[in-house]
Amino acid sequence: MREVKIKSNNQKKNLLYIDVIKIISAIAIILFHFDVHSFYTNNQAPLLGKLSYFNVSLGDLAISMFIIMSGLTLSLPTKSDFSIIKFYKKRILAIMPSYWISYIFVAIIFIFLGKTIGDGKYWKLILTFLGLDGFFLYKMPSFYLVGEWYTGYMLITYIFFPIIYKRMKKTPVQIFIILFLFSVILHLRYQYLFKIPETCNPLMRLVDFSFGMLITMYIFKKQKRKNISLLLSILYMLFQKKMFTILPYHYHMVFVGFSLFLILEFVISFISNRFEN
């Protein structure tokens, strides 16, 4: 029992970086939305930080962190007895009740203030019930109040997870490369295929998502791989200005997200271990 407890405590300590990166990313998103609102209200207004770092929108950078963490954490607890039914049940219980409660709370405030909700086409309440109303705002107005596009994006991404997870357990690097090349093919024809921005498209963000899974299943399994990945991350960040001029924005954003995540993991884990010792 004591050995199991020690192992559990070490695992929690080793995963501390996930919680810290979540906090950093959440604060970054809040600041980004605050600054965007301030900037478009008055472009002379003082901002809390900048709207972009490393030639990437602060909002896009924070979302990239969250997507990577989603792939990483979802692939942590899954074992050989992975159950699709249990997975979807757990995801629904983790997201939907709090989403519905938040929506009802905000809707009551809107009604109390006499504000109009929706465009009168009540069939769109189906999108609201499913948490997809924010995701489809690019296409049409709805009864959207809370959740933004990211809620719908993650719900759609969860559809792909069992398939990707099953394949990546066997050949993680190969599947990651296939998904990356798939996104490149879509990118080359994107304007003819989609109207939704690339940064919000679940198919285009499978790269970030699968990278999080790759971290769990391949990169962090051996210290040598971890060290090489960290070195490549540092090199990319050192030359990010040049890479920004070479790569399309979407892929520069993706590589900055990868690099920053691995660098933050190293720094946070290093500091944590120093305090522990």
mmCIF file of C-alpha atoms in Angstrom:
data_model
loop_
_atom_site.group_PDB
_atom_site.id
_atom_site.type_symbol
_atom_site.label_atom_id
_atom_site.label_comp_id
_atom_site.label_asym_id
_atom_site.label_seq_id
_atom_site.Cartn_x
_atom_site.Cartn_y
_atom_site.Cartn_z
ATOM 1 C CA MET A 1 0.000 0.000 0.000
ATOM 2 C CA ARG A 2 2.798 2.402 0.896
ATOM 3 C CA GLU A 3 4.559 1.740 -2.421
ATOM 4 C CA VAL A 4 1.346 2.458 -4.342
ATOM 5 C CA LYS A 5 0.819 5.672 -2.372
ATOM 6 C CA ILE A 6 4.375 6.864 -3.074
ATOM 7 C CA LYS A 7 3.920 6.117 -6.770
ATOM 8 C CA SER A 8 0.639 8.072 -6.797
ATOM 9 C CA ASN A 9 2.252 11.079 -5.088
ATOM 10 C CA ASN A 10 5.165 11.046 -7.546
ATOM 11 C CA GLN A 11 2.740 10.907 -10.467
ATOM 12 C CA LYS A 12 0.827 13.925 -9.132
ATOM 13 C CA LYS A 13 4.084 15.821 -8.675
ATOM 14 C CA ASN A 14 5.247 14.924 -12.182
ATOM 15 C CA LEU A 15 1.948 16.193 -13.631
ATOM 16 C CA LEU A 16 2.032 19.501 -11.733
ATOM 17 C CA TYR A 17 3.115 21.253 -14.931
ATOM 18 C CA ILE A 18 -0.282 20.472 -16.503
ATOM 19 C CA ASP A 19 -2.143 22.414 -13.803
ATOM 20 C CA VAL A 20 0.304 25.326 -14.003
ATOM 21 C CA ILE A 21 0.062 25.523 -17.813
ATOM 22 C CA LYS A 22 -3.752 25.388 -17.527
ATOM 23 C CA ILE A 23 -3.701 28.372 -15.152
ATOM 24 C CA ILE A 24 -1.298 30.316 -17.401
ATOM 25 C CA SER A 25 -3.416 29.561 -20.482
ATOM 26 C CA ALA A 26 -6.689 30.508 -18.758
ATOM 27 C CA ILE A 27 -5.241 33.848 -17.611
ATOM 28 C CA ALA A 28 -3.876 34.447 -21.124
ATOM 29 C CA ILE A 29 -7.319 33.901 -22.694
ATOM 30 C CA ILE A 30 -8.987 36.250 -20.200
ATOM 31 C CA LEU A 31 -6.369 38.944 -20.841
ATOM 32 C CA PHE A 32 -6.632 38.460 -24.604
ATOM 33 C CA HIS A 33 -10.415 38.947 -24.650
ATOM 34 C CA PHE A 34 -10.130 41.931 -22.326
ATOM 35 C CA ASP A 35 -7.452 43.533 -24.496
ATOM 36 C CA VAL A 36 -9.292 42.808 -27.761
ATOM 37 C CA HIS A 37 -12.430 44.455 -26.398
ATOM 38 C CA SER A 38 -10.416 47.445 -25.134
ATOM 39 C CA PHE A 39 -8.475 47.774 -28.395
ATOM 40 C CA TYR A 40 -11.513 47.728 -30.671
ATOM 41 C CA THR A 41 -13.369 50.119 -28.402
ATOM 42 C CA ASN A 42 -10.420 52.509 -28.387
ATOM 43 C CA ASN A 43 -7.206 51.575 -30.203
ATOM 44 C CA GLN A 44 -5.337 54.000 -27.961
ATOM 45 C CA ALA A 45 -6.439 52.224 -24.776
ATOM 46 C CA PRO A 46 -3.646 50.799 -22.584
ATOM 47 C CA LEU A 47 -3.451 47.000 -22.805
ATOM 48 C CA LEU A 48 -2.547 44.396 -20.201
ATOM 49 C CA GLY A 49 0.331 42.855 -22.107
ATOM 50 C CA LYS A 50 0.228 42.423 -25.887
ATOM 51 C CA LEU A 51 -2.289 40.956 -28.312
ATOM 52 C CA SER A 52 0.372 38.667 -29.770
ATOM 53 C CA TYR A 53 3.616 37.002 -28.747
ATOM 54 C CA PHE A 54 6.143 35.227 -30.984
ATOM 55 C CA ASN A 55 4.072 36.459 -33.965
ATOM 56 C CA VAL A 56 1.072 34.477 -32.753
ATOM 57 C CA SER A 57 -2.174 35.832 -31.333
ATOM 58 C CA LEU A 58 -2.178 35.379 -27.553
ATOM 59 C CA GLY A 59 -5.631 33.787 -27.802
ATOM 60 C CA ASP A 60 -4.466 31.280 -30.430
ATOM 61 C CA LEU A 61 -1.396 30.475 -28.355
ATOM 62 C CA ALA A 62 -3.431 29.790 -25.208
ATOM 63 C CA ILE A 63 -5.950 27.663 -27.103
ATOM 64 C CA SER A 64 -3.073 25.646 -28.583
ATOM 65 C CA MET A 65 -1.888 24.936 -25.025
ATOM 66 C CA PHE A 66 -5.357 23.726 -24.042
ATOM 67 C CA ILE A 67 -5.687 21.494 -27.098
ATOM 68 C CA ILE A 68 -2.286 19.903 -26.480
ATOM 69 C CA MET A 69 -3.203 19.342 -22.823
ATOM 70 C CA SER A 70 -6.500 17.744 -23.851
ATOM 71 C CA GLY A 71 -4.746 15.165 -26.012
ATOM 72 C CA LEU A 72 -2.093 14.593 -23.354
ATOM 73 C CA THR A 73 -4.428 14.147 -20.383
ATOM 74 C CA LEU A 74 -7.022 12.076 -22.246
ATOM 75 C CA SER A 75 -4.368 9.550 -23.199
ATOM 76 C CA LEU A 76 -2.913 9.344 -19.668
ATOM 77 C CA PRO A 77 -5.562 7.269 -17.838
ATOM 78 C CA THR A 78 -6.612 5.078 -20.759
ATOM 79 C CA LYS A 79 -5.431 1.484 -20.440
ATOM 80 C CA SER A 80 -5.856 -1.673 -22.472
ATOM 81 C CA ASP A 81 -9.438 -1.962 -21.206
ATOM 82 C CA PHE A 82 -10.433 1.359 -22.798
ATOM 83 C CA SER A 83 -14.206 1.595 -23.218
ATOM 84 C CA ILE A 84 -15.753 3.970 -25.770
ATOM 85 C CA ILE A 85 -19.044 4.050 -23.841
ATOM 86 C CA LYS A 86 -17.300 4.917 -20.560
ATOM 87 C CA PHE A 87 -15.178 7.527 -22.312
ATOM 88 C CA TYR A 88 -18.149 9.391 -23.817
ATOM 89 C CA LYS A 89 -20.161 9.066 -20.605
ATOM 90 C CA LYS A 90 -17.316 10.589 -18.603
ATOM 91 C CA ARG A 91 -16.818 13.414 -21.094
ATOM 92 C CA ILE A 92 -20.538 14.259 -21.191
ATOM 93 C CA LEU A 93 -20.788 14.312 -17.385
ATOM 94 C CA ALA A 94 -17.644 16.439 -17.152
ATOM 95 C CA ILE A 95 -18.820 19.105 -19.618
ATOM 96 C CA MET A 96 -22.545 19.226 -20.268
ATOM 97 C CA PRO A 97 -24.105 19.715 -16.769
ATOM 98 C CA SER A 98 -21.888 22.718 -15.973
ATOM 99 C CA TYR A 99 -22.492 24.090 -19.478
ATOM 100 C CA TRP A 100 -26.286 23.782 -19.127
ATOM 101 C CA ILE A 101 -26.248 25.347 -15.641
ATOM 102 C CA SER A 102 -24.130 28.250 -16.926
ATOM 103 C CA TYR A 103 -26.441 28.753 -19.895
ATOM 104 C CA ILE A 104 -29.602 28.778 -17.762
ATOM 105 C CA PHE A 105 -28.001 31.216 -15.300
ATOM 106 C CA VAL A 106 -26.981 33.661 -18.073
ATOM 107 C CA ALA A 107 -30.352 33.242 -19.844
ATOM 108 C CA ILE A 108 -32.188 34.219 -16.635
ATOM 109 C CA ILE A 109 -30.048 37.355 -16.385
ATOM 110 C CA PHE A 110 -30.802 38.217 -20.027
ATOM 111 C CA ILE A 111 -34.541 37.741 -19.448
ATOM 112 C CA PHE A 112 -34.401 39.808 -16.247
ATOM 113 C CA LEU A 113 -32.669 42.637 -18.143
ATOM 114 C CA GLY A 114 -35.206 42.441 -20.964
ATOM 115 C CA LYS A 115 -32.647 41.388 -23.580
ATOM 116 C CA THR A 116 -33.597 39.273 -26.596
ATOM 117 C CA ILE A 117 -32.206 35.763 -26.834
ATOM 118 C CA GLY A 118 -31.858 34.111 -30.240
ATOM 119 C CA ASP A 119 -33.380 34.907 -33.604
ATOM 120 C CA GLY A 120 -36.773 33.226 -33.089
ATOM 121 C CA LYS A 121 -35.869 30.044 -34.971
ATOM 122 C CA TYR A 122 -36.364 27.622 -32.110
ATOM 123 C CA TRP A 123 -34.945 24.590 -33.900
ATOM 124 C CA LYS A 124 -31.547 26.156 -33.224
ATOM 125 C CA LEU A 125 -32.048 25.390 -29.529
ATOM 126 C CA ILE A 126 -30.885 21.899 -30.494
ATOM 127 C CA LEU A 127 -27.442 23.402 -31.160
ATOM 128 C CA THR A 128 -27.573 25.130 -27.787
ATOM 129 C CA PHE A 129 -28.558 21.913 -26.000
ATOM 130 C CA LEU A 130 -25.632 20.091 -27.659
ATOM 131 C CA GLY A 131 -23.166 22.898 -26.875
ATOM 132 C CA LEU A 132 -22.574 23.616 -30.566
ATOM 133 C CA ASP A 133 -24.220 27.040 -30.911
ATOM 134 C CA GLY A 134 -20.975 28.970 -30.362
ATOM 135 C CA PHE A 135 -19.101 26.763 -32.805
ATOM 136 C CA PHE A 136 -21.606 27.448 -35.619
ATOM 137 C CA LEU A 137 -21.721 31.226 -35.095
ATOM 138 C CA TYR A 138 -19.450 31.654 -38.118
ATOM 139 C CA LYS A 139 -22.307 30.251 -40.230
ATOM 140 C CA MET A 140 -25.488 31.569 -38.597
ATOM 141 C CA PRO A 141 -26.890 33.363 -35.530
ATOM 142 C CA SER A 142 -28.378 31.190 -32.800
ATOM 143 C CA PHE A 143 -29.324 31.200 -29.128
ATOM 144 C CA TYR A 144 -25.659 31.320 -28.185
ATOM 145 C CA LEU A 145 -24.886 32.832 -24.775
ATOM 146 C CA VAL A 146 -21.989 30.909 -23.219
ATOM 147 C CA GLY A 147 -19.247 28.487 -24.197
ATOM 148 C CA GLU A 148 -17.757 30.119 -27.302
ATOM 149 C CA TRP A 149 -16.589 28.034 -30.250
ATOM 150 C CA TYR A 150 -14.153 26.015 -28.151
ATOM 151 C CA THR A 151 -16.884 24.028 -26.373
ATOM 152 C CA GLY A 152 -18.327 22.754 -29.643
ATOM 153 C CA TYR A 153 -14.850 22.239 -31.042
ATOM 154 C CA MET A 154 -13.852 19.925 -28.169
ATOM 155 C CA LEU A 155 -17.108 17.976 -28.343
ATOM 156 C CA ILE A 156 -16.473 17.323 -32.035
ATOM 157 C CA THR A 157 -12.840 16.396 -31.356
ATOM 158 C CA TYR A 158 -13.936 13.802 -28.797
ATOM 159 C CA ILE A 159 -15.618 11.925 -31.648
ATOM 160 C CA PHE A 160 -12.193 11.346 -33.204
ATOM 161 C CA PHE A 161 -10.355 10.479 -29.980
ATOM 162 C CA PRO A 162 -11.130 6.722 -29.668
ATOM 163 C CA ILE A 163 -10.046 6.119 -33.283
ATOM 164 C CA ILE A 164 -6.846 8.167 -33.003
ATOM 165 C CA TYR A 165 -6.020 6.714 -29.580
ATOM 166 C CA LYS A 166 -6.373 3.142 -30.792
ATOM 167 C CA ARG A 167 -4.055 3.795 -33.749
ATOM 168 C CA MET A 168 -1.507 5.853 -31.825
ATOM 169 C CA LYS A 169 -1.092 3.139 -29.203
ATOM 170 C CA LYS A 170 0.470 1.000 -31.921
ATOM 171 C CA THR A 171 2.338 3.546 -34.060
ATOM 172 C CA PRO A 172 2.261 6.999 -32.404
ATOM 173 C CA VAL A 173 4.839 8.735 -34.611
ATOM 174 C CA GLN A 174 3.434 7.414 -37.870
ATOM 175 C CA ILE A 175 -0.146 8.414 -36.993
ATOM 176 C CA PHE A 176 0.974 11.882 -35.909
ATOM 177 C CA ILE A 177 2.798 12.344 -39.236
ATOM 178 C CA ILE A 178 -0.270 11.126 -41.168
ATOM 179 C CA LEU A 179 -2.528 13.599 -39.317
ATOM 180 C CA PHE A 180 -0.030 16.392 -39.932
ATOM 181 C CA LEU A 181 0.136 15.639 -43.664
ATOM 182 C CA PHE A 182 -3.658 15.396 -43.744
ATOM 183 C CA SER A 183 -3.881 18.929 -42.321
ATOM 184 C CA VAL A 184 -1.368 20.169 -44.909
ATOM 185 C CA ILE A 185 -3.499 18.732 -47.745
ATOM 186 C CA LEU A 186 -6.579 20.455 -46.305
ATOM 187 C CA HIS A 187 -4.625 23.685 -45.872
ATOM 188 C CA LEU A 188 -3.626 23.751 -49.548
ATOM 189 C CA ARG A 189 -7.286 23.601 -50.629
ATOM 190 C CA TYR A 190 -8.790 25.206 -47.545
ATOM 191 C CA GLN A 191 -10.526 28.172 -49.160
ATOM 192 C CA TYR A 192 -12.439 25.820 -51.468
ATOM 193 C CA LEU A 193 -13.459 23.397 -48.716
ATOM 194 C CA PHE A 194 -14.359 25.417 -45.591
ATOM 195 C CA LYS A 195 -15.690 28.756 -44.430
ATOM 196 C CA ILE A 196 -14.762 28.312 -40.765
ATOM 197 C CA PRO A 197 -11.344 29.787 -39.794
ATOM 198 C CA GLU A 198 -8.514 27.261 -39.794
ATOM 199 C CA THR A 199 -7.761 27.908 -36.127
ATOM 200 C CA CYS A 200 -11.316 26.840 -35.177
ATOM 201 C CA ASN A 201 -11.607 23.807 -37.461
ATOM 202 C CA PRO A 202 -11.412 20.490 -35.515
ATOM 203 C CA LEU A 203 -9.851 18.743 -38.525
ATOM 204 C CA MET A 204 -7.033 21.290 -38.655
ATOM 205 C CA ARG A 205 -6.457 21.144 -34.884
ATOM 206 C CA LEU A 206 -6.083 17.364 -34.780
ATOM 207 C CA VAL A 207 -2.368 18.135 -35.155
ATOM 208 C CA ASP A 208 -2.237 19.902 -31.761
ATOM 209 C CA PHE A 209 -4.504 17.280 -30.199
ATOM 210 C CA SER A 210 -2.469 14.320 -31.465
ATOM 211 C CA PHE A 211 0.769 16.038 -30.408
ATOM 212 C CA GLY A 212 -0.501 15.997 -26.835
ATOM 213 C CA MET A 213 -1.116 12.267 -27.227
ATOM 214 C CA LEU A 214 2.330 11.853 -28.789
ATOM 215 C CA ILE A 215 3.882 13.449 -25.702
ATOM 216 C CA THR A 216 2.248 10.843 -23.471
ATOM 217 C CA MET A 217 2.744 7.820 -25.710
ATOM 218 C CA TYR A 218 6.191 8.490 -27.158
ATOM 219 C CA ILE A 219 8.157 11.642 -26.320
ATOM 220 C CA PHE A 220 8.040 11.498 -22.509
ATOM 221 C CA LYS A 221 8.558 7.742 -22.324
ATOM 222 C CA LYS A 222 12.320 8.159 -22.765
ATOM 223 C CA GLN A 223 14.498 10.965 -21.440
ATOM 224 C CA LYS A 224 16.536 11.104 -24.664
ATOM 225 C CA ARG A 225 13.427 11.785 -26.756
ATOM 226 C CA LYS A 226 12.335 14.394 -24.239
ATOM 227 C CA ASN A 227 15.722 16.140 -24.387
ATOM 228 C CA ILE A 228 15.783 16.147 -28.205
ATOM 229 C CA SER A 229 12.231 17.552 -28.336
ATOM 230 C CA LEU A 230 13.176 20.277 -25.862
ATOM 231 C CA LEU A 231 16.269 21.194 -27.896
ATOM 232 C CA LEU A 232 14.224 21.425 -31.106
ATOM 233 C CA SER A 233 11.670 23.575 -29.278
ATOM 234 C CA ILE A 234 14.328 26.004 -28.074
ATOM 235 C CA LEU A 235 15.805 26.203 -31.582
ATOM 236 C CA TYR A 236 12.410 26.957 -33.117
ATOM 237 C CA MET A 237 11.724 29.708 -30.591
ATOM 238 C CA LEU A 238 15.158 31.233 -31.233
ATOM 239 C CA PHE A 239 14.400 31.413 -34.967
ATOM 240 C CA GLN A 240 10.640 32.008 -34.714
ATOM 241 C CA LYS A 241 10.820 35.437 -36.374
ATOM 242 C CA LYS A 242 12.407 33.912 -39.455
ATOM 243 C CA MET A 243 10.059 30.910 -39.411
ATOM 244 C CA PHE A 244 7.074 33.262 -39.291
ATOM 245 C CA THR A 245 8.111 34.654 -42.677
ATOM 246 C CA ILE A 246 8.531 31.153 -44.151
ATOM 247 C CA LEU A 247 5.583 29.171 -42.814
ATOM 248 C CA PRO A 248 1.839 29.879 -43.148
ATOM 249 C CA TYR A 249 0.449 31.442 -39.955
ATOM 250 C CA HIS A 250 -1.455 28.287 -38.996
ATOM 251 C CA TYR A 251 1.675 26.109 -38.926
ATOM 252 C CA HIS A 252 3.847 28.753 -37.300
ATOM 253 C CA MET A 253 1.165 28.925 -34.577
ATOM 254 C CA VAL A 254 1.200 25.127 -34.245
ATOM 255 C CA PHE A 255 5.003 24.913 -33.918
ATOM 256 C CA VAL A 256 5.159 27.794 -31.439
ATOM 257 C CA GLY A 257 2.456 26.008 -29.422
ATOM 258 C CA PHE A 258 4.427 22.743 -29.447
ATOM 259 C CA SER A 259 7.668 24.491 -28.526
ATOM 260 C CA LEU A 260 6.251 26.686 -25.802
ATOM 261 C CA PHE A 261 4.445 23.748 -24.184
ATOM 262 C CA LEU A 262 7.618 21.629 -23.980
ATOM 263 C CA ILE A 263 9.694 24.555 -22.694
ATOM 264 C CA LEU A 264 7.100 25.403 -20.034
ATOM 265 C CA GLU A 265 6.957 21.744 -18.979
ATOM 266 C CA PHE A 266 10.737 21.708 -18.512
ATOM 267 C CA VAL A 267 10.863 24.988 -16.571
ATOM 268 C CA ILE A 268 7.915 24.148 -14.304
ATOM 269 C CA SER A 269 9.146 20.616 -13.599
ATOM 270 C CA PHE A 270 12.690 21.894 -12.923
ATOM 271 C CA ILE A 271 11.470 24.511 -10.443
ATOM 272 C CA SER A 272 9.125 21.997 -8.808
ATOM 273 C CA ASN A 273 11.938 19.477 -8.334
ATOM 274 C CA ARG A 274 14.246 22.138 -6.914
ATOM 275 C CA PHE A 275 11.666 23.098 -4.290
ATOM 276 C CA GLU A 276 10.989 19.436 -3.559
ATOM 277 C CA ASN A 277 14.673 18.820 -2.896
#
